[in-house]
Amino acid sequence: MLPELTPEDLHARLQRGEDLALIDVREPEEYAYCRIEGSRLLPLGDLPGHADELPTDRPVVLICHHGVRSGQALAYLQHRHGLTNLLNLRGGIHAWSVRVDPSVAVY
């Protein structure tokens, strides 16, 4: 089972001012349409060439549309790069939009 957090957990942690890296693994068109404030775009297909750019000194939250691609990214980064500071946003940005921030567009 992959480590994950709910949209509500992420929101609470951000509200507390926790230092989290938000990495969005969707495609540029999706990211342009809607995103969580403060997130960085790193499409899943580009991840292998940029994995060494991810912080290792704080939690990294991986985000996609529904949590599937970000789960794939998390598994890849754990198994191929040995990263242990990763969390998958359960339900992705869709769940974030529906349950936390309705100002973020749903698609």
PDB file of C-alpha atoms in Angstrom:
ATOM      1  CA  MET A   1       0.000   0.000   0.000  1.00  0.00           C
ATOM      2  CA  LEU A   2       1.299   3.413  -0.978  1.00  0.00           C
ATOM      3  CA  PRO A   3       1.527   6.209   1.585  1.00  0.00           C
ATOM      4  CA  GLU A   4      -1.203   8.732   0.941  1.00  0.00           C
ATOM      5  CA  LEU A   5      -3.148  11.561   2.474  1.00  0.00           C
ATOM      6  CA  THR A   6      -6.657  12.848   1.961  1.00  0.00           C
ATOM      7  CA  PRO A   7      -7.416  16.279   0.523  1.00  0.00           C
ATOM      8  CA  GLU A   8      -8.604  17.323   3.983  1.00  0.00           C
ATOM      9  CA  ASP A   9      -5.312  16.185   5.547  1.00  0.00           C
ATOM     10  CA  LEU A  10      -3.325  18.083   2.933  1.00  0.00           C
ATOM     11  CA  HIS A  11      -5.409  21.207   3.502  1.00  0.00           C
ATOM     12  CA  ALA A  12      -4.892  21.013   7.270  1.00  0.00           C
ATOM     13  CA  ARG A  13      -1.146  20.566   6.868  1.00  0.00           C
ATOM     14  CA  LEU A  14      -0.940  23.524   4.491  1.00  0.00           C
ATOM     15  CA  GLN A  15      -3.023  25.638   6.870  1.00  0.00           C
ATOM     16  CA  ARG A  16      -0.571  24.816   9.667  1.00  0.00           C
ATOM     17  CA  GLY A  17       2.226  26.083   7.454  1.00  0.00           C
ATOM     18  CA  GLU A  18       3.980  22.744   7.039  1.00  0.00           C
ATOM     19  CA  ASP A  19       6.770  22.793   4.492  1.00  0.00           C
ATOM     20  CA  LEU A  20       5.493  20.441   1.798  1.00  0.00           C
ATOM     21  CA  ALA A  21       6.593  20.101  -1.809  1.00  0.00           C
ATOM     22  CA  LEU A  22       3.536  19.731  -4.063  1.00  0.00           C
ATOM     23  CA  ILE A  23       4.422  17.970  -7.321  1.00  0.00           C
ATOM     24  CA  ASP A  24       1.722  17.734  -9.996  1.00  0.00           C
ATOM     25  CA  VAL A  25       2.386  14.883 -12.434  1.00  0.00           C
ATOM     26  CA  ARG A  26      -0.428  15.690 -14.876  1.00  0.00           C
ATOM     27  CA  GLU A  27       0.079  17.053 -18.389  1.00  0.00           C
ATOM     28  CA  PRO A  28       0.718  20.773 -19.015  1.00  0.00           C
ATOM     29  CA  GLU A  29      -2.793  21.302 -20.432  1.00  0.00           C
ATOM     30  CA  GLU A  30      -4.377  19.851 -17.304  1.00  0.00           C
ATOM     31  CA  TYR A  31      -2.128  21.915 -15.037  1.00  0.00           C
ATOM     32  CA  ALA A  32      -2.957  25.089 -16.993  1.00  0.00           C
ATOM     33  CA  TYR A  33      -6.680  24.397 -16.515  1.00  0.00           C
ATOM     34  CA  CYS A  34      -6.535  23.930 -12.735  1.00  0.00           C
ATOM     35  CA  ARG A  35      -3.979  23.358 -10.034  1.00  0.00           C
ATOM     36  CA  ILE A  36      -3.371  23.549  -6.312  1.00  0.00           C
ATOM     37  CA  GLU A  37      -1.707  26.817  -5.408  1.00  0.00           C
ATOM     38  CA  GLY A  38       2.008  26.361  -4.845  1.00  0.00           C
ATOM     39  CA  SER A  39       2.308  23.134  -6.802  1.00  0.00           C
ATOM     40  CA  ARG A  40       5.033  22.490  -9.352  1.00  0.00           C
ATOM     41  CA  LEU A  41       4.341  20.768 -12.659  1.00  0.00           C
ATOM     42  CA  LEU A  42       6.466  17.708 -13.392  1.00  0.00           C
ATOM     43  CA  PRO A  43       4.584  15.504 -15.880  1.00  0.00           C
ATOM     44  CA  LEU A  44       4.748  11.772 -15.240  1.00  0.00           C
ATOM     45  CA  GLY A  45       6.589  11.169 -18.520  1.00  0.00           C
ATOM     46  CA  ASP A  46       9.308  13.652 -17.542  1.00  0.00           C
ATOM     47  CA  LEU A  47       9.751  12.271 -14.039  1.00  0.00           C
ATOM     48  CA  PRO A  48      12.627   9.847 -14.751  1.00  0.00           C
ATOM     49  CA  GLY A  49      14.835  12.676 -16.015  1.00  0.00           C
ATOM     50  CA  HIS A  50      14.033  14.980 -13.105  1.00  0.00           C
ATOM     51  CA  ALA A  51      13.688  12.675 -10.104  1.00  0.00           C
ATOM     52  CA  ASP A  52      16.954  13.971  -8.669  1.00  0.00           C
ATOM     53  CA  GLU A  53      15.396  17.469  -8.446  1.00  0.00           C
ATOM     54  CA  LEU A  54      12.814  16.401  -5.870  1.00  0.00           C
ATOM     55  CA  PRO A  55      13.506  17.487  -2.295  1.00  0.00           C
ATOM     56  CA  THR A  56      14.515  14.805   0.165  1.00  0.00           C
ATOM     57  CA  ASP A  57      14.403  16.975   3.289  1.00  0.00           C
ATOM     58  CA  ARG A  58      10.619  17.429   3.483  1.00  0.00           C
ATOM     59  CA  PRO A  59       7.452  15.587   2.481  1.00  0.00           C
ATOM     60  CA  VAL A  60       6.645  15.495  -1.231  1.00  0.00           C
ATOM     61  CA  VAL A  61       2.946  15.258  -2.122  1.00  0.00           C
ATOM     62  CA  LEU A  62       2.286  13.846  -5.584  1.00  0.00           C
ATOM     63  CA  ILE A  63      -0.862  15.059  -7.336  1.00  0.00           C
ATOM     64  CA  CYS A  64      -2.745  14.044 -10.481  1.00  0.00           C
ATOM     65  CA  HIS A  65      -6.367  14.037 -11.636  1.00  0.00           C
ATOM     66  CA  HIS A  66      -7.728  11.114  -9.580  1.00  0.00           C
ATOM     67  CA  GLY A  67      -4.673   9.724  -7.794  1.00  0.00           C
ATOM     68  CA  VAL A  68      -3.710   6.999 -10.267  1.00  0.00           C
ATOM     69  CA  ARG A  69      -0.788   8.626 -12.095  1.00  0.00           C
ATOM     70  CA  SER A  70       0.533  10.121  -8.878  1.00  0.00           C
ATOM     71  CA  GLY A  71       0.389   6.633  -7.345  1.00  0.00           C
ATOM     72  CA  GLN A  72       2.427   5.332 -10.271  1.00  0.00           C
ATOM     73  CA  ALA A  73       4.906   8.179  -9.794  1.00  0.00           C
ATOM     74  CA  LEU A  74       5.189   7.387  -6.088  1.00  0.00           C
ATOM     75  CA  ALA A  75       5.826   3.683  -6.711  1.00  0.00           C
ATOM     76  CA  TYR A  76       8.452   4.508  -9.346  1.00  0.00           C
ATOM     77  CA  LEU A  77      10.247   7.020  -7.109  1.00  0.00           C
ATOM     78  CA  GLN A  78      10.213   4.637  -4.148  1.00  0.00           C
ATOM     79  CA  HIS A  79      11.448   1.593  -6.039  1.00  0.00           C
ATOM     80  CA  ARG A  80      13.868   3.175  -8.511  1.00  0.00           C
ATOM     81  CA  HIS A  81      15.182   6.102  -6.470  1.00  0.00           C
ATOM     82  CA  GLY A  82      14.654   4.931  -2.889  1.00  0.00           C
ATOM     83  CA  LEU A  83      12.665   8.009  -1.856  1.00  0.00           C
ATOM     84  CA  THR A  84      10.789   7.584   1.411  1.00  0.00           C
ATOM     85  CA  ASN A  85       9.321  11.088   1.870  1.00  0.00           C
ATOM     86  CA  LEU A  86       6.468  10.694  -0.618  1.00  0.00           C
ATOM     87  CA  LEU A  87       2.696  10.929  -0.199  1.00  0.00           C
ATOM     88  CA  ASN A  88      -0.014  10.392  -2.805  1.00  0.00           C
ATOM     89  CA  LEU A  89      -3.001  12.753  -2.761  1.00  0.00           C
ATOM     90  CA  ARG A  90      -5.924  10.313  -2.523  1.00  0.00           C
ATOM     91  CA  GLY A  91      -8.542  11.139  -5.142  1.00  0.00           C
ATOM     92  CA  GLY A  92      -6.260  13.684  -6.821  1.00  0.00           C
ATOM     93  CA  ILE A  93      -7.121  17.240  -7.689  1.00  0.00           C
ATOM     94  CA  HIS A  94     -10.685  16.174  -8.418  1.00  0.00           C
ATOM     95  CA  ALA A  95     -11.208  15.266  -4.751  1.00  0.00           C
ATOM     96  CA  TRP A  96      -9.406  18.474  -3.713  1.00  0.00           C
ATOM     97  CA  SER A  97     -11.838  20.514  -5.835  1.00  0.00           C
ATOM     98  CA  VAL A  98     -14.950  18.715  -4.598  1.00  0.00           C
ATOM     99  CA  ARG A  99     -14.042  18.381  -0.912  1.00  0.00           C
ATOM    100  CA  VAL A 100     -11.698  21.265  -0.092  1.00  0.00           C
ATOM    101  CA  ASP A 101     -11.531  24.091  -2.637  1.00  0.00           C
ATOM    102  CA  PRO A 102     -14.472  24.512  -5.031  1.00  0.00           C
ATOM    103  CA  SER A 103     -12.685  27.439  -6.695  1.00  0.00           C
ATOM    104  CA  VAL A 104     -10.388  24.865  -8.360  1.00  0.00           C
ATOM    105  CA  ALA A 105     -12.084  23.802 -11.589  1.00  0.00           C
ATOM    106  CA  VAL A 106     -13.365  20.244 -11.996  1.00  0.00           C
ATOM    107  CA  TYR A 107     -12.869  18.371 -15.264  1.00  0.00           C
TER     108      TYR A 107
END
